[in-house]
């Protein structure tokens, strides 16, 4: 299960030297997020919202593909498998595109339900197209979201 704290400690902590990411460091973050989420899922909405700062629509699509290969629902908060498991290598790209465009239930080969398909689409539409290395300071832990302590929640 992926949390904000685990992302900060495992992926972002080594990159705290400076405010602007290099292309290589941005790729390390991207690959770390995909590696973490292709075999796991987000603990809560706050984690998914936090991760939106690092995703681009293309990176999110790569995550969907990786989760599909691992037979997980494409929505990062879900731990179930897709409704219809299909081998992604059994058909060529043209056939796959034709089936996706002409089959009203094609989303079930990637998602467990129509609700998660729509949630995932809504999430992806809101992601920034700006490259991760062009976003200044988003990887710095001290400036970003940290989980509230139990003491703060009592107030």
JSON list of C-alpha atoms in Angstrom, two decimals:
[
{"chain": "A", "resi": 1, "resn": "UNK", "atom": "CA", "xyz": [0.00, 0.00, 0.00]},
{"chain": "A", "resi": 2, "resn": "UNK", "atom": "CA", "xyz": [1.47, 3.34, -1.08]},
{"chain": "A", "resi": 3, "resn": "UNK", "atom": "CA", "xyz": [1.26, 6.39, 1.18]},
{"chain": "A", "resi": 4, "resn": "UNK", "atom": "CA", "xyz": [2.51, 9.97, 0.93]},
{"chain": "A", "resi": 5, "resn": "UNK", "atom": "CA", "xyz": [5.16, 9.18, 3.53]},
{"chain": "A", "resi": 6, "resn": "UNK", "atom": "CA", "xyz": [6.43, 6.10, 1.66]},
{"chain": "A", "resi": 7, "resn": "UNK", "atom": "CA", "xyz": [6.72, 8.10, -1.59]},
{"chain": "A", "resi": 8, "resn": "UNK", "atom": "CA", "xyz": [8.60, 10.87, 0.21]},
{"chain": "A", "resi": 9, "resn": "UNK", "atom": "CA", "xyz": [11.00, 8.46, 1.92]},
{"chain": "A", "resi": 10, "resn": "UNK", "atom": "CA", "xyz": [11.63, 5.99, -0.89]},
{"chain": "A", "resi": 11, "resn": "UNK", "atom": "CA", "xyz": [11.48, 8.13, -4.04]},
{"chain": "A", "resi": 12, "resn": "UNK", "atom": "CA", "xyz": [11.93, 11.81, -3.15]},
{"chain": "A", "resi": 13, "resn": "UNK", "atom": "CA", "xyz": [14.35, 11.75, -0.21]},
{"chain": "A", "resi": 14, "resn": "UNK", "atom": "CA", "xyz": [17.52, 11.22, -2.30]},
{"chain": "A", "resi": 15, "resn": "UNK", "atom": "CA", "xyz": [16.63, 14.24, -4.48]},
{"chain": "A", "resi": 16, "resn": "UNK", "atom": "CA", "xyz": [16.59, 17.00, -1.86]},
{"chain": "A", "resi": 17, "resn": "UNK", "atom": "CA", "xyz": [19.85, 18.74, -2.87]},
{"chain": "A", "resi": 18, "resn": "UNK", "atom": "CA", "xyz": [18.38, 21.49, -5.03]},
{"chain": "A", "resi": 19, "resn": "UNK", "atom": "CA", "xyz": [15.14, 23.13, -6.10]},
{"chain": "A", "resi": 20, "resn": "UNK", "atom": "CA", "xyz": [15.18, 22.33, -9.84]},
{"chain": "A", "resi": 21, "resn": "UNK", "atom": "CA", "xyz": [15.20, 18.72, -11.05]},
{"chain": "A", "resi": 22, "resn": "UNK", "atom": "CA", "xyz": [17.40, 17.57, -13.91]},
{"chain": "A", "resi": 23, "resn": "UNK", "atom": "CA", "xyz": [15.91, 15.45, -16.68]},
{"chain": "A", "resi": 24, "resn": "UNK", "atom": "CA", "xyz": [17.60, 12.37, -15.20]},
{"chain": "A", "resi": 25, "resn": "UNK", "atom": "CA", "xyz": [16.20, 13.05, -11.72]},
{"chain": "A", "resi": 26, "resn": "UNK", "atom": "CA", "xyz": [12.72, 13.59, -13.15]},
{"chain": "A", "resi": 27, "resn": "UNK", "atom": "CA", "xyz": [12.99, 10.25, -14.92]},
{"chain": "A", "resi": 28, "resn": "UNK", "atom": "CA", "xyz": [14.08, 8.60, -11.65]},
{"chain": "A", "resi": 29, "resn": "UNK", "atom": "CA", "xyz": [10.96, 9.96, -9.95]},
{"chain": "A", "resi": 30, "resn": "UNK", "atom": "CA", "xyz": [8.75, 8.85, -12.83]},
{"chain": "A", "resi": 31, "resn": "UNK", "atom": "CA", "xyz": [10.17, 5.34, -12.91]},
{"chain": "A", "resi": 32, "resn": "UNK", "atom": "CA", "xyz": [10.03, 5.11, -9.12]},
{"chain": "A", "resi": 33, "resn": "UNK", "atom": "CA", "xyz": [6.34, 6.04, -9.10]},
{"chain": "A", "resi": 34, "resn": "UNK", "atom": "CA", "xyz": [5.49, 3.55, -11.83]},
{"chain": "A", "resi": 35, "resn": "UNK", "atom": "CA", "xyz": [7.56, 0.84, -10.13]},
{"chain": "A", "resi": 36, "resn": "UNK", "atom": "CA", "xyz": [5.84, 1.47, -6.81]},
{"chain": "A", "resi": 37, "resn": "UNK", "atom": "CA", "xyz": [2.28, 1.73, -8.12]},
{"chain": "A", "resi": 38, "resn": "UNK", "atom": "CA", "xyz": [2.36, -1.10, -10.66]},
{"chain": "A", "resi": 39, "resn": "UNK", "atom": "CA", "xyz": [2.54, -3.60, -7.78]},
{"chain": "A", "resi": 40, "resn": "UNK", "atom": "CA", "xyz": [0.65, -1.61, -5.14]},
{"chain": "A", "resi": 41, "resn": "UNK", "atom": "CA", "xyz": [-2.21, 0.83, -4.72]},
{"chain": "A", "resi": 42, "resn": "UNK", "atom": "CA", "xyz": [-2.76, 4.21, -3.05]},
{"chain": "A", "resi": 43, "resn": "UNK", "atom": "CA", "xyz": [-3.87, 4.10, 0.56]},
{"chain": "A", "resi": 44, "resn": "UNK", "atom": "CA", "xyz": [-6.23, 7.08, 0.33]},
{"chain": "A", "resi": 45, "resn": "UNK", "atom": "CA", "xyz": [-7.37, 10.04, -1.77]},
{"chain": "A", "resi": 46, "resn": "UNK", "atom": "CA", "xyz": [-4.71, 12.30, -0.24]},
{"chain": "A", "resi": 47, "resn": "UNK", "atom": "CA", "xyz": [-1.97, 10.05, -1.62]},
{"chain": "A", "resi": 48, "resn": "UNK", "atom": "CA", "xyz": [-3.49, 10.06, -5.09]},
{"chain": "A", "resi": 49, "resn": "UNK", "atom": "CA", "xyz": [-3.88, 13.84, -4.94]},
{"chain": "A", "resi": 50, "resn": "UNK", "atom": "CA", "xyz": [-0.24, 14.19, -3.83]},
{"chain": "A", "resi": 51, "resn": "UNK", "atom": "CA", "xyz": [0.94, 12.00, -6.71]},
{"chain": "A", "resi": 52, "resn": "UNK", "atom": "CA", "xyz": [-0.91, 14.18, -9.22]},
{"chain": "A", "resi": 53, "resn": "UNK", "atom": "CA", "xyz": [1.87, 16.75, -8.80]},
{"chain": "A", "resi": 54, "resn": "UNK", "atom": "CA", "xyz": [4.31, 14.29, -10.38]},
{"chain": "A", "resi": 55, "resn": "UNK", "atom": "CA", "xyz": [2.17, 12.72, -13.12]},
{"chain": "A", "resi": 56, "resn": "UNK", "atom": "CA", "xyz": [1.73, 13.87, -16.68]},
{"chain": "A", "resi": 57, "resn": "UNK", "atom": "CA", "xyz": [-1.06, 12.35, -18.79]},
{"chain": "A", "resi": 58, "resn": "UNK", "atom": "CA", "xyz": [1.51, 10.23, -20.67]},
{"chain": "A", "resi": 59, "resn": "UNK", "atom": "CA", "xyz": [3.16, 8.99, -17.47]},
{"chain": "A", "resi": 60, "resn": "UNK", "atom": "CA", "xyz": [-0.26, 8.12, -16.08]},
{"chain": "A", "resi": 61, "resn": "UNK", "atom": "CA", "xyz": [-1.04, 6.18, -19.27]},
{"chain": "A", "resi": 62, "resn": "UNK", "atom": "CA", "xyz": [2.24, 4.29, -18.81]},
{"chain": "A", "resi": 63, "resn": "UNK", "atom": "CA", "xyz": [1.14, 3.46, -15.27]},
{"chain": "A", "resi": 64, "resn": "UNK", "atom": "CA", "xyz": [-2.19, 2.15, -16.58]},
{"chain": "A", "resi": 65, "resn": "UNK", "atom": "CA", "xyz": [-0.36, -0.06, -19.07]},
{"chain": "A", "resi": 66, "resn": "UNK", "atom": "CA", "xyz": [1.98, -1.43, -16.39]},
{"chain": "A", "resi": 67, "resn": "UNK", "atom": "CA", "xyz": [-0.88, -2.13, -13.97]},
{"chain": "A", "resi": 68, "resn": "UNK", "atom": "CA", "xyz": [-2.74, -3.86, -16.81]},
{"chain": "A", "resi": 69, "resn": "UNK", "atom": "CA", "xyz": [0.29, -6.07, -17.55]},
{"chain": "A", "resi": 70, "resn": "UNK", "atom": "CA", "xyz": [0.37, -7.01, -13.85]},
{"chain": "A", "resi": 71, "resn": "UNK", "atom": "CA", "xyz": [-3.38, -7.74, -13.98]},
{"chain": "A", "resi": 72, "resn": "UNK", "atom": "CA", "xyz": [-4.40, -4.93, -11.61]},
{"chain": "A", "resi": 73, "resn": "UNK", "atom": "CA", "xyz": [-7.26, -2.50, -12.14]},
{"chain": "A", "resi": 74, "resn": "UNK", "atom": "CA", "xyz": [-5.93, 0.63, -13.87]},
{"chain": "A", "resi": 75, "resn": "UNK", "atom": "CA", "xyz": [-7.23, 2.98, -11.17]},
{"chain": "A", "resi": 76, "resn": "UNK", "atom": "CA", "xyz": [-4.33, 3.52, -8.71]},
{"chain": "A", "resi": 77, "resn": "UNK", "atom": "CA", "xyz": [-6.58, 3.34, -5.63]},
{"chain": "A", "resi": 78, "resn": "UNK", "atom": "CA", "xyz": [-7.91, -0.12, -6.51]},
{"chain": "A", "resi": 79, "resn": "UNK", "atom": "CA", "xyz": [-6.38, -3.45, -5.57]},
{"chain": "A", "resi": 80, "resn": "UNK", "atom": "CA", "xyz": [-8.64, -5.68, -7.67]},
{"chain": "A", "resi": 81, "resn": "UNK", "atom": "CA", "xyz": [-8.01, -7.19, -11.08]},
{"chain": "A", "resi": 82, "resn": "UNK", "atom": "CA", "xyz": [-9.75, -6.06, -14.29]},
{"chain": "A", "resi": 83, "resn": "UNK", "atom": "CA", "xyz": [-13.14, -7.58, -15.02]},
{"chain": "A", "resi": 84, "resn": "UNK", "atom": "CA", "xyz": [-11.98, -9.17, -18.29]},
{"chain": "A", "resi": 85, "resn": "UNK", "atom": "CA", "xyz": [-8.36, -10.22, -18.32]},
{"chain": "A", "resi": 86, "resn": "UNK", "atom": "CA", "xyz": [-6.96, -10.24, -21.84]},
{"chain": "A", "resi": 87, "resn": "UNK", "atom": "CA", "xyz": [-3.40, -10.83, -22.98]},
{"chain": "A", "resi": 88, "resn": "UNK", "atom": "CA", "xyz": [-2.18, -7.44, -24.34]},
{"chain": "A", "resi": 89, "resn": "UNK", "atom": "CA", "xyz": [0.17, -9.17, -26.79]},
{"chain": "A", "resi": 90, "resn": "UNK", "atom": "CA", "xyz": [-2.38, -11.47, -28.39]},
{"chain": "A", "resi": 91, "resn": "UNK", "atom": "CA", "xyz": [-3.53, -8.89, -30.95]},
{"chain": "A", "resi": 92, "resn": "UNK", "atom": "CA", "xyz": [-1.74, -6.25, -32.98]},
{"chain": "A", "resi": 93, "resn": "UNK", "atom": "CA", "xyz": [-2.20, -2.51, -32.38]},
{"chain": "A", "resi": 94, "resn": "UNK", "atom": "CA", "xyz": [-4.71, -1.96, -35.18]},
{"chain": "A", "resi": 95, "resn": "UNK", "atom": "CA", "xyz": [-6.99, -4.74, -33.95]},
{"chain": "A", "resi": 96, "resn": "UNK", "atom": "CA", "xyz": [-6.61, -3.52, -30.38]},
{"chain": "A", "resi": 97, "resn": "UNK", "atom": "CA", "xyz": [-7.57, 0.04, -31.36]},
{"chain": "A", "resi": 98, "resn": "UNK", "atom": "CA", "xyz": [-10.55, -1.23, -33.40]},
{"chain": "A", "resi": 99, "resn": "UNK", "atom": "CA", "xyz": [-11.78, -3.32, -30.47]},
{"chain": "A", "resi": 100, "resn": "UNK", "atom": "CA", "xyz": [-11.32, -0.41, -28.04]},
{"chain": "A", "resi": 101, "resn": "UNK", "atom": "CA", "xyz": [-13.28, 2.01, -30.27]},
{"chain": "A", "resi": 102, "resn": "UNK", "atom": "CA", "xyz": [-16.09, -0.39, -31.19]},
{"chain": "A", "resi": 103, "resn": "UNK", "atom": "CA", "xyz": [-16.63, -2.38, -28.02]},
{"chain": "A", "resi": 104, "resn": "UNK", "atom": "CA", "xyz": [-18.71, -0.48, -25.44]},
{"chain": "A", "resi": 105, "resn": "UNK", "atom": "CA", "xyz": [-17.30, -2.65, -22.63]},
{"chain": "A", "resi": 106, "resn": "UNK", "atom": "CA", "xyz": [-13.62, -2.48, -23.66]},
{"chain": "A", "resi": 107, "resn": "UNK", "atom": "CA", "xyz": [-12.76, -0.54, -20.50]},
{"chain": "A", "resi": 108, "resn": "UNK", "atom": "CA", "xyz": [-13.36, -3.75, -18.51]},
{"chain": "A", "resi": 109, "resn": "UNK", "atom": "CA", "xyz": [-10.13, -5.18, -19.92]},
{"chain": "A", "resi": 110, "resn": "UNK", "atom": "CA", "xyz": [-8.22, -2.45, -18.00]},
{"chain": "A", "resi": 111, "resn": "UNK", "atom": "CA", "xyz": [-10.53, -1.56, -15.09]},
{"chain": "A", "resi": 112, "resn": "UNK", "atom": "CA", "xyz": [-12.60, -3.57, -12.64]},
{"chain": "A", "resi": 113, "resn": "UNK", "atom": "CA", "xyz": [-15.70, -1.41, -13.11]},
{"chain": "A", "resi": 114, "resn": "UNK", "atom": "CA", "xyz": [-17.16, 1.49, -15.06]},
{"chain": "A", "resi": 115, "resn": "UNK", "atom": "CA", "xyz": [-16.90, 3.64, -11.93]},
{"chain": "A", "resi": 116, "resn": "UNK", "atom": "CA", "xyz": [-13.11, 3.18, -11.73]},
{"chain": "A", "resi": 117, "resn": "UNK", "atom": "CA", "xyz": [-12.84, 3.79, -15.48]},
{"chain": "A", "resi": 118, "resn": "UNK", "atom": "CA", "xyz": [-14.59, 7.13, -15.08]},
{"chain": "A", "resi": 119, "resn": "UNK", "atom": "CA", "xyz": [-12.60, 8.03, -11.94]},
{"chain": "A", "resi": 120, "resn": "UNK", "atom": "CA", "xyz": [-9.38, 7.32, -13.80]},
{"chain": "A", "resi": 121, "resn": "UNK", "atom": "CA", "xyz": [-10.43, 9.40, -16.81]},
{"chain": "A", "resi": 122, "resn": "UNK", "atom": "CA", "xyz": [-11.44, 12.30, -14.55]},
{"chain": "A", "resi": 123, "resn": "UNK", "atom": "CA", "xyz": [-8.07, 12.10, -12.77]},
{"chain": "A", "resi": 124, "resn": "UNK", "atom": "CA", "xyz": [-6.07, 11.91, -16.01]},
{"chain": "A", "resi": 125, "resn": "UNK", "atom": "CA", "xyz": [-7.79, 14.94, -17.55]},
{"chain": "A", "resi": 126, "resn": "UNK", "atom": "CA", "xyz": [-6.71, 17.09, -14.58]},
{"chain": "A", "resi": 127, "resn": "UNK", "atom": "CA", "xyz": [-3.00, 16.23, -14.84]},
{"chain": "A", "resi": 128, "resn": "UNK", "atom": "CA", "xyz": [-0.54, 18.87, -16.01]},
{"chain": "A", "resi": 129, "resn": "UNK", "atom": "CA", "xyz": [1.14, 18.49, -19.41]},
{"chain": "A", "resi": 130, "resn": "UNK", "atom": "CA", "xyz": [4.23, 20.31, -18.14]},
{"chain": "A", "resi": 131, "resn": "UNK", "atom": "CA", "xyz": [7.34, 18.14, -17.90]},
{"chain": "A", "resi": 132, "resn": "UNK", "atom": "CA", "xyz": [8.32, 17.07, -14.41]},
{"chain": "A", "resi": 133, "resn": "UNK", "atom": "CA", "xyz": [11.79, 18.65, -14.66]},
{"chain": "A", "resi": 134, "resn": "UNK", "atom": "CA", "xyz": [10.18, 22.02, -15.52]},
{"chain": "A", "resi": 135, "resn": "UNK", "atom": "CA", "xyz": [8.11, 22.08, -12.32]},
{"chain": "A", "resi": 136, "resn": "UNK", "atom": "CA", "xyz": [10.18, 23.94, -9.76]},
{"chain": "A", "resi": 137, "resn": "UNK", "atom": "CA", "xyz": [10.42, 22.63, -6.22]},
{"chain": "A", "resi": 138, "resn": "UNK", "atom": "CA", "xyz": [7.60, 20.06, -6.26]},
{"chain": "A", "resi": 139, "resn": "UNK", "atom": "CA", "xyz": [9.91, 17.28, -5.11]},
{"chain": "A", "resi": 140, "resn": "UNK", "atom": "CA", "xyz": [11.04, 19.10, -1.95]},
{"chain": "A", "resi": 141, "resn": "UNK", "atom": "CA", "xyz": [9.55, 17.37, 1.07]},
{"chain": "A", "resi": 142, "resn": "UNK", "atom": "CA", "xyz": [9.75, 20.32, 3.47]},
{"chain": "A", "resi": 143, "resn": "UNK", "atom": "CA", "xyz": [7.62, 22.51, 1.17]},
{"chain": "A", "resi": 144, "resn": "UNK", "atom": "CA", "xyz": [5.01, 19.90, 0.34]},
{"chain": "A", "resi": 145, "resn": "UNK", "atom": "CA", "xyz": [2.21, 17.98, 1.96]},
{"chain": "A", "resi": 146, "resn": "UNK", "atom": "CA", "xyz": [3.07, 16.10, 5.11]},
{"chain": "A", "resi": 147, "resn": "UNK", "atom": "CA", "xyz": [0.61, 13.93, 6.97]},
{"chain": "A", "resi": 148, "resn": "UNK", "atom": "CA", "xyz": [-1.06, 15.65, 9.92]},
{"chain": "A", "resi": 149, "resn": "UNK", "atom": "CA", "xyz": [-0.01, 14.38, 13.30]},
{"chain": "A", "resi": 150, "resn": "UNK", "atom": "CA", "xyz": [-2.66, 12.92, 15.63]},
{"chain": "A", "resi": 151, "resn": "UNK", "atom": "CA", "xyz": [-2.23, 15.97, 17.85]},
{"chain": "A", "resi": 152, "resn": "UNK", "atom": "CA", "xyz": [-3.16, 18.30, 14.97]},
{"chain": "A", "resi": 153, "resn": "UNK", "atom": "CA", "xyz": [-6.25, 16.27, 14.18]},
{"chain": "A", "resi": 154, "resn": "UNK", "atom": "CA", "xyz": [-7.68, 16.75, 17.68]},
{"chain": "A", "resi": 155, "resn": "UNK", "atom": "CA", "xyz": [-7.91, 20.52, 17.19]}
]
